[in-house]
Amino acid sequence: MLIIPCPWCGERDESEFSYGGPARPLPSLDADAAAWRRALYSCDNPMGWREELWFHGFGCRQWVVVRRHTVSQKIVDGRPPENPS
Amino acid sequence: MTAKSQTRRLAQGGLVDRTRPLAFTFNGRAFYGCKGDTLASALMANGIDVVARSLKYHRPRGIMTDGPEEPNAVVTVGEGSSRTPNLKATEVVLHDGLVARSQNCWPSVNHDVGAVAGLAAPLLGAGFYYKTFMAPRGAWPRLYERLIRHAAGLGRAPEGHDPGIYEHRHSQCDVLIVGAGPAGLAAARLLARAGLRLVLCDERSRPGGSLTGAMQCIDGEAGSAWARQTAGDIAASPGASVLLDTCAVWLGDHQLVSLVERRPGAGSVAERLWLVRPRQIVLATGAIERPVCFPGNDRPGIMLASAAVAYIHRYAVAPGKRAVIHTNNDSGYGVLRHLCQAGIDVKAIIDTRPHELIGEAALRMVRDVDVLAGHRIVSTAGRHRLRRIDARPADGSRRSSVIDADLMCVAGGWSPTLHLLGHRGGAMRHDEHDAACPAAAPGDGVAIAGAAAGVTGLAECLADGARAAGTVLQALGREVPVLRLPVIDAETEVSSGNPTGPSCRSLDVRQQRAAFVDLQNDVTAQDLMRAVDEGYGAIEHLKRYTTSGMGTDQGKLGNLMTIDIVAEVTGQPFEKVGHTTFRPPYTPVTLGTLVGHARGEHLFPTRQTPFHHRHLAEGALMELAGSWHYPKCYPRDGETLDAAIEREVRTVRNAVGFVDMSTLGRFEILGPDAGIFLERAYANRLSTLGEGRCRYALMLREDGVVLDDGTVARMTTDCWHVTASTAHAGDVWRHLERLRQVEWPELHVRLVDVGEQWAGLAIAGPRARDVLAAVAPELDVSPEALPFLGCRETAFDGVRARVFRISYSGELGYEVYVGARHGDRLWDAVAAAGTSFGIAPYGVEALDVMRIEKGHCAGSEFDGRSTPAELGLGRMIKRDEPFLGRALVHSPARQHSFRQRLVGLVSTDRRTPIPRGAILVAGTQRSRALGHVTASVVSPTLGQPIALAMLQESTSLGDGELRAVSPIVGLDVAVEIASLPFYDAEGGRTRA
């Protein structure tokens, strides 16, 4: 069970969150099917640090971005999504 | 009388309380043990040799160890619904009235018919099942599966409701110390002195670990007394707690450690799961002694040397009368003194090493006992207990030493207990003494102390515990307090130095049968050899092919022997062979412990609508729909379920009914950009929606699959009222918030989840307008003022209300929302206004019947796979404006003809109900599914069975060939495609 640093609520238990996948810019709504397919189905699956989205549904109900290490499961740098790092 | 029956109980010593006899039964026979016994020690005290039968060959098995590594003595404890199978007798704390039984034997453990399997042993080797039960294919379900199921498995699961109470507890602390042995205690006393909040746990009932099974003295008192005193001091420190009978079973991510506290016969709570989140962890988990692999190494009476000593000192039980010590290192010699103290006649020490490799300190301890250096055991004899041992020199000479003995103490060296560390994914390696140790540093927040870190010797372990405590304090930025180390009065043990190497190299295992590696699963050295020969040399393959290490003991004894044999056979070093993955839990955990309170009505949190008490007052049959308590239907006196549903449908179709809509997700979308936001989020056009109007709307995922449907209503220019289906309310909220917060943060829009603020009733039926007029007298309900898909804000009995003219049932219908706390008044007003029309509430079943009659999609059609085109909603999709999912909803893969489409079905004979979930096939072509039935009812309105189905467009489907087949209920129904909707295709009733 992970501890996720919510920028609004502090360190909270994983059970308060739901997972939202890797944090990555989606193509614009006008973009063609190929661009959307690339974005949805050809994602990186790094062995190491990755930014991802979590929804603090049983807390502040905000989407947050954290950096998680996919091997050690370390999580750092919780931040709101609208401030790109 | 009680003492008399315990023939093997020693007159003095031990930590058991002889004045507190405990009665228990084993296989129906009554016995007595003492307080402080485990089931294993009590059985041994009563002279019970055969405790269980082995899994495959049904060989008689006794007690081999004194802890969770026990492979043999697996029993069922308790009766009826509180029966727990597959417990290790060495872990079961004896209590008064305990009932235990052997497993895997019939008619009794001493006379087991299944033992004939032993005669067939040559045939039952590695991969037997894979090789034997191949063909014919048809024999699988009928014959092979039955045979295998009959022979397979260990104990039987209990039936009925377990009356035991299980609970979960959470704890946060500075340090968790796992293991209250010398190292753990030494660490904990220092950490407690430093004032840390700590938890010290140990799987045994007494603190002290190895101290309780030996005779060392610390600070002038017996080791066990020192341990008890120290643990008491620690427990008395503020912020510290000591948990005994508590086993750490899982070391998870982010320092989460699960502990299982077993509390047999102690109060109301049977077992407790602790979820501890310490900042630092000290693993003082000790070491497990290794067995030795030789032919006949499984007979009752053969046990680990350390276990024999523990039974003598901890439980005051003599494990035998005439003993042999079999060792490959010096630690075996230390056992001698303990056996002599218990009056056991030691016949010989059989050492696999040549004489010159035996340590001098070890040899000094030997008096009046033969040391057979450089010897191997070639066979053992004895039917229900060891009787004779045949040892020969390793040099191959045929000079044989036959020794009569009923006890063999096996000392194969020590393996540190590092399973918890392995749960983190850390690999193990083997050091120069072939002891397991972590391949890398344990990582942040974990320190290893004592025997678990490969430290030997009591003084060294105490010092190492203090060192680990220092590391922890440093990591936490605390001062290390000054505390004198305990003094060992007489160092009498012998370290396990000078091993010749791993245990099983003492024998050419290739030639031997019944040289067991995994005793629980009856895997022999020969099985491993065969598996390697057949190409299963990789350790993870070998494990699965031979089942070595897959028992309830998880190979705590056998895994190292397995690795060793593979290393030898394949000529690889230990490192190359590697090891299998350590998986939690460390010891088996009951399902009750994992479940805790979460059973029955406490399985998950449930929700009630504002009308809950009205539903109950109306006699509703309630059911759980997702997390909601929701009425199924409202049966009247003597009415069957079907009759009630039919009556409710007829009431709506012919007069008027009302239904609770409060479970829908309801969101307010506010702000100047709300319109743009919704236009992007939904697939159909919404920007043209005027104030006071609502529209059915469809929401897609990014990949073009339907996420949910609902209605979007524009209350004022900047205030939109949006609904989502009950099942998807949470998903839709999360999705919309993600779009707002993450994807389009530039839009000036706010979302408010108002689902709990509104109580909603839908009034439906030809007389719905009359009812609404009475309920909301200020509202002009005429069709001109409030047309179909109109919405208004109005007043109800002095409070704000929202009225939407929407219909799910297919009749004239309105949804009326008022503040949640006014729900009861709305209910009563609607019921009173409709009395003269025969109004009645209806439940989810009638709702479902009517939506199927109207061909509306719901959860079973929105299954996360269907596209708008498949559901016949393709024409709703806007072409010009961009929206989420547009790029892919039009992609070829979403449009291709192999996709399915929503169709209506009727049974060909118009009588036979169509089974729900049935597979649609063409004629007798059962191997190819053309689709499936998503919803099915017998329509009271049409007087015949109807169904909705997803059907693949198929050219091969001939007339009259379509069949709905459900192998589960054994039904096969001829069906025909019918046009949708089944009822009121023109929609005139809705628009009335």
JSON list of N, CA and C in Angstrom, two decimals, chain B residues 475-526:
[
{"chain": "B", "resi": 475, "resn": "ALA", "atom": "N", "xyz": [19.22, 7.17, 11.69]},
{"chain": "B", "resi": 475, "resn": "ALA", "atom": "CA", "xyz": [18.34, 7.47, 10.55]},
{"chain": "B", "resi": 475, "resn": "ALA", "atom": "C", "xyz": [17.23, 8.42, 10.97]},
{"chain": "B", "resi": 476, "resn": "LEU", "atom": "N", "xyz": [16.79, 8.30, 12.22]},
{"chain": "B", "resi": 476, "resn": "LEU", "atom": "CA", "xyz": [15.70, 9.14, 12.69]},
{"chain": "B", "resi": 476, "resn": "LEU", "atom": "C", "xyz": [16.23, 10.45, 13.31]},
{"chain": "B", "resi": 477, "resn": "GLY", "atom": "N", "xyz": [17.56, 10.61, 13.30]},
{"chain": "B", "resi": 477, "resn": "GLY", "atom": "CA", "xyz": [18.15, 11.82, 13.83]},
{"chain": "B", "resi": 477, "resn": "GLY", "atom": "C", "xyz": [18.05, 11.93, 15.35]},
{"chain": "B", "resi": 478, "resn": "ARG", "atom": "N", "xyz": [18.16, 10.78, 16.02]},
{"chain": "B", "resi": 478, "resn": "ARG", "atom": "CA", "xyz": [18.06, 10.79, 17.48]},
{"chain": "B", "resi": 478, "resn": "ARG", "atom": "C", "xyz": [19.39, 10.40, 18.10]},
{"chain": "B", "resi": 479, "resn": "GLU", "atom": "N", "xyz": [19.57, 10.82, 19.33]},
{"chain": "B", "resi": 479, "resn": "GLU", "atom": "CA", "xyz": [20.75, 10.45, 20.10]},
{"chain": "B", "resi": 479, "resn": "GLU", "atom": "C", "xyz": [20.69, 8.97, 20.45]},
{"chain": "B", "resi": 480, "resn": "VAL", "atom": "N", "xyz": [21.85, 8.34, 20.48]},
{"chain": "B", "resi": 480, "resn": "VAL", "atom": "CA", "xyz": [21.90, 6.95, 20.92]},
{"chain": "B", "resi": 480, "resn": "VAL", "atom": "C", "xyz": [22.13, 6.94, 22.43]},
{"chain": "B", "resi": 481, "resn": "PRO", "atom": "N", "xyz": [21.18, 6.43, 23.22]},
{"chain": "B", "resi": 481, "resn": "PRO", "atom": "CA", "xyz": [21.36, 6.44, 24.67]},
{"chain": "B", "resi": 481, "resn": "PRO", "atom": "C", "xyz": [22.44, 5.45, 25.09]},
{"chain": "B", "resi": 482, "resn": "VAL", "atom": "N", "xyz": [23.03, 5.74, 26.22]},
{"chain": "B", "resi": 482, "resn": "VAL", "atom": "CA", "xyz": [24.05, 4.83, 26.74]},
{"chain": "B", "resi": 482, "resn": "VAL", "atom": "C", "xyz": [23.37, 3.73, 27.53]},
{"chain": "B", "resi": 483, "resn": "LEU", "atom": "N", "xyz": [23.60, 2.50, 27.15]},
{"chain": "B", "resi": 483, "resn": "LEU", "atom": "CA", "xyz": [22.97, 1.38, 27.84]},
{"chain": "B", "resi": 483, "resn": "LEU", "atom": "C", "xyz": [23.96, 0.23, 27.81]},
{"chain": "B", "resi": 484, "resn": "ARG", "atom": "N", "xyz": [24.25, -0.30, 28.99]},
{"chain": "B", "resi": 484, "resn": "ARG", "atom": "CA", "xyz": [25.22, -1.39, 29.09]},
{"chain": "B", "resi": 484, "resn": "ARG", "atom": "C", "xyz": [24.69, -2.63, 28.36]},
{"chain": "B", "resi": 485, "resn": "LEU", "atom": "N", "xyz": [25.57, -3.28, 27.61]},
{"chain": "B", "resi": 485, "resn": "LEU", "atom": "CA", "xyz": [25.16, -4.52, 26.96]},
{"chain": "B", "resi": 485, "resn": "LEU", "atom": "C", "xyz": [24.99, -5.62, 27.99]},
{"chain": "B", "resi": 486, "resn": "PRO", "atom": "N", "xyz": [24.06, -6.47, 27.85]},
{"chain": "B", "resi": 486, "resn": "PRO", "atom": "CA", "xyz": [23.93, -7.60, 28.79]},
{"chain": "B", "resi": 486, "resn": "PRO", "atom": "C", "xyz": [25.17, -8.48, 28.73]},
{"chain": "B", "resi": 487, "resn": "VAL", "atom": "N", "xyz": [25.48, -9.10, 29.84]},
{"chain": "B", "resi": 487, "resn": "VAL", "atom": "CA", "xyz": [26.69, -9.94, 29.92]},
{"chain": "B", "resi": 487, "resn": "VAL", "atom": "C", "xyz": [26.29, -11.40, 29.89]},
{"chain": "B", "resi": 488, "resn": "ILE", "atom": "N", "xyz": [26.97, -12.13, 29.05]},
{"chain": "B", "resi": 488, "resn": "ILE", "atom": "CA", "xyz": [26.71, -13.56, 28.96]},
{"chain": "B", "resi": 488, "resn": "ILE", "atom": "C", "xyz": [27.58, -14.24, 30.01]},
{"chain": "B", "resi": 489, "resn": "ASP", "atom": "N", "xyz": [26.97, -14.98, 30.91]},
{"chain": "B", "resi": 489, "resn": "ASP", "atom": "CA", "xyz": [27.74, -15.56, 32.00]},
{"chain": "B", "resi": 489, "resn": "ASP", "atom": "C", "xyz": [28.61, -16.71, 31.54]},
{"chain": "B", "resi": 490, "resn": "ALA", "atom": "N", "xyz": [28.05, -17.57, 30.78]},
{"chain": "B", "resi": 490, "resn": "ALA", "atom": "CA", "xyz": [28.86, -18.70, 30.31]},
{"chain": "B", "resi": 490, "resn": "ALA", "atom": "C", "xyz": [28.55, -18.95, 28.85]},
{"chain": "B", "resi": 491, "resn": "GLU", "atom": "N", "xyz": [29.54, -18.70, 28.06]},
{"chain": "B", "resi": 491, "resn": "GLU", "atom": "CA", "xyz": [29.33, -18.93, 26.62]},
{"chain": "B", "resi": 491, "resn": "GLU", "atom": "C", "xyz": [29.57, -20.41, 26.36]},
{"chain": "B", "resi": 492, "resn": "THR", "atom": "N", "xyz": [28.48, -21.11, 26.10]},
{"chain": "B", "resi": 492, "resn": "THR", "atom": "CA", "xyz": [28.61, -22.56, 25.97]},
{"chain": "B", "resi": 492, "resn": "THR", "atom": "C", "xyz": [28.28, -23.07, 24.60]},
{"chain": "B", "resi": 493, "resn": "GLU", "atom": "N", "xyz": [27.81, -22.21, 23.73]},
{"chain": "B", "resi": 493, "resn": "GLU", "atom": "CA", "xyz": [27.45, -22.76, 22.42]},
{"chain": "B", "resi": 493, "resn": "GLU", "atom": "C", "xyz": [28.67, -22.87, 21.55]},
{"chain": "B", "resi": 494, "resn": "VAL", "atom": "N", "xyz": [28.50, -23.57, 20.50]},
{"chain": "B", "resi": 494, "resn": "VAL", "atom": "CA", "xyz": [29.57, -23.72, 19.53]},
{"chain": "B", "resi": 494, "resn": "VAL", "atom": "C", "xyz": [29.05, -23.14, 18.23]},
{"chain": "B", "resi": 495, "resn": "SER", "atom": "N", "xyz": [29.83, -22.27, 17.66]},
{"chain": "B", "resi": 495, "resn": "SER", "atom": "CA", "xyz": [29.36, -21.65, 16.42]},
{"chain": "B", "resi": 495, "resn": "SER", "atom": "C", "xyz": [29.35, -22.70, 15.31]},
{"chain": "B", "resi": 496, "resn": "SER", "atom": "N", "xyz": [28.64, -22.38, 14.26]},
{"chain": "B", "resi": 496, "resn": "SER", "atom": "CA", "xyz": [28.47, -23.37, 13.20]},
{"chain": "B", "resi": 496, "resn": "SER", "atom": "C", "xyz": [29.60, -23.25, 12.18]},
{"chain": "B", "resi": 497, "resn": "GLY", "atom": "N", "xyz": [30.80, -22.95, 12.65]},
{"chain": "B", "resi": 497, "resn": "GLY", "atom": "CA", "xyz": [31.92, -22.82, 11.74]},
{"chain": "B", "resi": 497, "resn": "GLY", "atom": "C", "xyz": [32.30, -24.14, 11.09]},
{"chain": "B", "resi": 498, "resn": "ASN", "atom": "N", "xyz": [33.22, -24.04, 10.18]},
{"chain": "B", "resi": 498, "resn": "ASN", "atom": "CA", "xyz": [33.76, -25.22, 9.49]},
{"chain": "B", "resi": 498, "resn": "ASN", "atom": "C", "xyz": [32.73, -26.10, 8.82]},
{"chain": "B", "resi": 499, "resn": "PRO", "atom": "N", "xyz": [31.77, -25.58, 8.15]},
{"chain": "B", "resi": 499, "resn": "PRO", "atom": "CA", "xyz": [30.90, -26.51, 7.44]},
{"chain": "B", "resi": 499, "resn": "PRO", "atom": "C", "xyz": [31.59, -27.00, 6.19]},
{"chain": "B", "resi": 500, "resn": "THR", "atom": "N", "xyz": [31.24, -28.16, 5.77]},
{"chain": "B", "resi": 500, "resn": "THR", "atom": "CA", "xyz": [31.83, -28.67, 4.53]},
{"chain": "B", "resi": 500, "resn": "THR", "atom": "C", "xyz": [31.09, -28.12, 3.34]},
{"chain": "B", "resi": 501, "resn": "GLY", "atom": "N", "xyz": [30.06, -27.39, 3.59]},
{"chain": "B", "resi": 501, "resn": "GLY", "atom": "CA", "xyz": [29.24, -26.96, 2.47]},
{"chain": "B", "resi": 501, "resn": "GLY", "atom": "C", "xyz": [27.84, -27.42, 2.71]},
{"chain": "B", "resi": 502, "resn": "PRO", "atom": "N", "xyz": [27.00, -27.20, 1.75]},
{"chain": "B", "resi": 502, "resn": "PRO", "atom": "CA", "xyz": [25.58, -27.45, 1.94]},
{"chain": "B", "resi": 502, "resn": "PRO", "atom": "C", "xyz": [25.30, -28.90, 2.28]},
{"chain": "B", "resi": 503, "resn": "SER", "atom": "N", "xyz": [24.19, -29.03, 2.88]},
{"chain": "B", "resi": 503, "resn": "SER", "atom": "CA", "xyz": [23.81, -30.28, 3.51]},
{"chain": "B", "resi": 503, "resn": "SER", "atom": "C", "xyz": [23.79, -31.48, 2.59]},
{"chain": "B", "resi": 504, "resn": "CYS", "atom": "N", "xyz": [23.22, -31.35, 1.43]},
{"chain": "B", "resi": 504, "resn": "CYS", "atom": "CA", "xyz": [22.94, -32.57, 0.69]},
{"chain": "B", "resi": 504, "resn": "CYS", "atom": "C", "xyz": [24.13, -33.07, -0.11]},
{"chain": "B", "resi": 505, "resn": "ARG", "atom": "N", "xyz": [25.23, -32.30, -0.11]},
{"chain": "B", "resi": 505, "resn": "ARG", "atom": "CA", "xyz": [26.37, -32.81, -0.87]},
{"chain": "B", "resi": 505, "resn": "ARG", "atom": "C", "xyz": [27.02, -33.98, -0.14]},
{"chain": "B", "resi": 506, "resn": "SER", "atom": "N", "xyz": [26.50, -34.30, 1.00]},
{"chain": "B", "resi": 506, "resn": "SER", "atom": "CA", "xyz": [27.06, -35.42, 1.75]},
{"chain": "B", "resi": 506, "resn": "SER", "atom": "C", "xyz": [26.66, -36.75, 1.12]},
{"chain": "B", "resi": 507, "resn": "LEU", "atom": "N", "xyz": [25.99, -36.71, 0.03]},
{"chain": "B", "resi": 507, "resn": "LEU", "atom": "CA", "xyz": [25.44, -37.95, -0.48]},
{"chain": "B", "resi": 507, "resn": "LEU", "atom": "C", "xyz": [25.32, -37.87, -1.98]},
{"chain": "B", "resi": 508, "resn": "ASP", "atom": "N", "xyz": [25.55, -39.00, -2.63]},
{"chain": "B", "resi": 508, "resn": "ASP", "atom": "CA", "xyz": [25.27, -39.04, -4.05]},
{"chain": "B", "resi": 508, "resn": "ASP", "atom": "C", "xyz": [23.78, -39.28, -4.23]},
{"chain": "B", "resi": 509, "resn": "VAL", "atom": "N", "xyz": [23.04, -38.18, -4.27]},
{"chain": "B", "resi": 509, "resn": "VAL", "atom": "CA", "xyz": [21.58, -38.27, -4.23]},
{"chain": "B", "resi": 509, "resn": "VAL", "atom": "C", "xyz": [21.02, -38.94, -5.47]},
{"chain": "B", "resi": 510, "resn": "ARG", "atom": "N", "xyz": [21.82, -38.99, -6.52]},
{"chain": "B", "resi": 510, "resn": "ARG", "atom": "CA", "xyz": [21.30, -39.53, -7.77]},
{"chain": "B", "resi": 510, "resn": "ARG", "atom": "C", "xyz": [20.77, -40.94, -7.63]},
{"chain": "B", "resi": 511, "resn": "GLN", "atom": "N", "xyz": [21.43, -41.69, -6.81]},
{"chain": "B", "resi": 511, "resn": "GLN", "atom": "CA", "xyz": [21.10, -43.11, -6.73]},
{"chain": "B", "resi": 511, "resn": "GLN", "atom": "C", "xyz": [19.93, -43.39, -5.80]},
{"chain": "B", "resi": 512, "resn": "GLN", "atom": "N", "xyz": [19.49, -42.39, -5.10]},
{"chain": "B", "resi": 512, "resn": "GLN", "atom": "CA", "xyz": [18.64, -42.70, -3.97]},
{"chain": "B", "resi": 512, "resn": "GLN", "atom": "C", "xyz": [17.19, -42.25, -4.15]},
{"chain": "B", "resi": 513, "resn": "ARG", "atom": "N", "xyz": [16.31, -43.11, -3.78]},
{"chain": "B", "resi": 513, "resn": "ARG", "atom": "CA", "xyz": [14.91, -42.73, -3.64]},
{"chain": "B", "resi": 513, "resn": "ARG", "atom": "C", "xyz": [14.67, -42.34, -2.20]},
{"chain": "B", "resi": 514, "resn": "ALA", "atom": "N", "xyz": [13.54, -41.74, -1.93]},
{"chain": "B", "resi": 514, "resn": "ALA", "atom": "CA", "xyz": [13.12, -41.41, -0.56]},
{"chain": "B", "resi": 514, "resn": "ALA", "atom": "C", "xyz": [14.14, -40.56, 0.17]},
{"chain": "B", "resi": 515, "resn": "ALA", "atom": "N", "xyz": [14.95, -39.83, -0.61]},
{"chain": "B", "resi": 515, "resn": "ALA", "atom": "CA", "xyz": [15.78, -38.80, 0.00]},
{"chain": "B", "resi": 515, "resn": "ALA", "atom": "C", "xyz": [15.02, -37.51, -0.26]},
{"chain": "B", "resi": 516, "resn": "PHE", "atom": "N", "xyz": [14.29, -37.07, 0.74]},
{"chain": "B", "resi": 516, "resn": "PHE", "atom": "CA", "xyz": [13.32, -36.01, 0.50]},
{"chain": "B", "resi": 516, "resn": "PHE", "atom": "C", "xyz": [13.93, -34.62, 0.59]},
{"chain": "B", "resi": 517, "resn": "VAL", "atom": "N", "xyz": [13.52, -33.80, -0.37]},
{"chain": "B", "resi": 517, "resn": "VAL", "atom": "CA", "xyz": [13.94, -32.41, -0.38]},
{"chain": "B", "resi": 517, "resn": "VAL", "atom": "C", "xyz": [12.82, -31.55, 0.18]},
{"chain": "B", "resi": 518, "resn": "ASP", "atom": "N", "xyz": [11.62, -31.75, -0.36]},
{"chain": "B", "resi": 518, "resn": "ASP", "atom": "CA", "xyz": [10.45, -31.06, 0.17]},
{"chain": "B", "resi": 518, "resn": "ASP", "atom": "C", "xyz": [9.56, -32.12, 0.81]},
{"chain": "B", "resi": 519, "resn": "LEU", "atom": "N", "xyz": [9.53, -32.13, 2.11]},
{"chain": "B", "resi": 519, "resn": "LEU", "atom": "CA", "xyz": [8.82, -33.21, 2.81]},
{"chain": "B", "resi": 519, "resn": "LEU", "atom": "C", "xyz": [7.31, -33.05, 2.71]},
{"chain": "B", "resi": 520, "resn": "GLN", "atom": "N", "xyz": [6.84, -31.82, 2.65]},
{"chain": "B", "resi": 520, "resn": "GLN", "atom": "CA", "xyz": [5.39, -31.67, 2.60]},
{"chain": "B", "resi": 520, "resn": "GLN", "atom": "C", "xyz": [4.83, -32.13, 1.26]},
{"chain": "B", "resi": 521, "resn": "ASN", "atom": "N", "xyz": [5.51, -31.82, 0.19]},
{"chain": "B", "resi": 521, "resn": "ASN", "atom": "CA", "xyz": [5.00, -32.20, -1.13]},
{"chain": "B", "resi": 521, "resn": "ASN", "atom": "C", "xyz": [5.63, -33.49, -1.65]},
{"chain": "B", "resi": 522, "resn": "ASP", "atom": "N", "xyz": [6.36, -34.20, -0.80]},
{"chain": "B", "resi": 522, "resn": "ASP", "atom": "CA", "xyz": [6.98, -35.46, -1.20]},
{"chain": "B", "resi": 522, "resn": "ASP", "atom": "C", "xyz": [7.83, -35.34, -2.45]},
{"chain": "B", "resi": 523, "resn": "VAL", "atom": "N", "xyz": [8.68, -34.33, -2.49]},
{"chain": "B", "resi": 523, "resn": "VAL", "atom": "CA", "xyz": [9.59, -34.19, -3.62]},
{"chain": "B", "resi": 523, "resn": "VAL", "atom": "C", "xyz": [10.94, -34.73, -3.19]},
{"chain": "B", "resi": 524, "resn": "THR", "atom": "N", "xyz": [11.47, -35.69, -3.97]},
{"chain": "B", "resi": 524, "resn": "THR", "atom": "CA", "xyz": [12.75, -36.30, -3.61]},
{"chain": "B", "resi": 524, "resn": "THR", "atom": "C", "xyz": [13.86, -35.73, -4.47]},
{"chain": "B", "resi": 525, "resn": "ALA", "atom": "N", "xyz": [15.08, -36.02, -4.04]},
{"chain": "B", "resi": 525, "resn": "ALA", "atom": "CA", "xyz": [16.25, -35.59, -4.80]},
{"chain": "B", "resi": 525, "resn": "ALA", "atom": "C", "xyz": [16.16, -36.16, -6.21]},
{"chain": "B", "resi": 526, "resn": "GLN", "atom": "N", "xyz": [15.66, -37.40, -6.30]},
{"chain": "B", "resi": 526, "resn": "GLN", "atom": "CA", "xyz": [15.55, -38.05, -7.60]},
{"chain": "B", "resi": 526, "resn": "GLN", "atom": "C", "xyz": [14.59, -37.28, -8.52]}
]
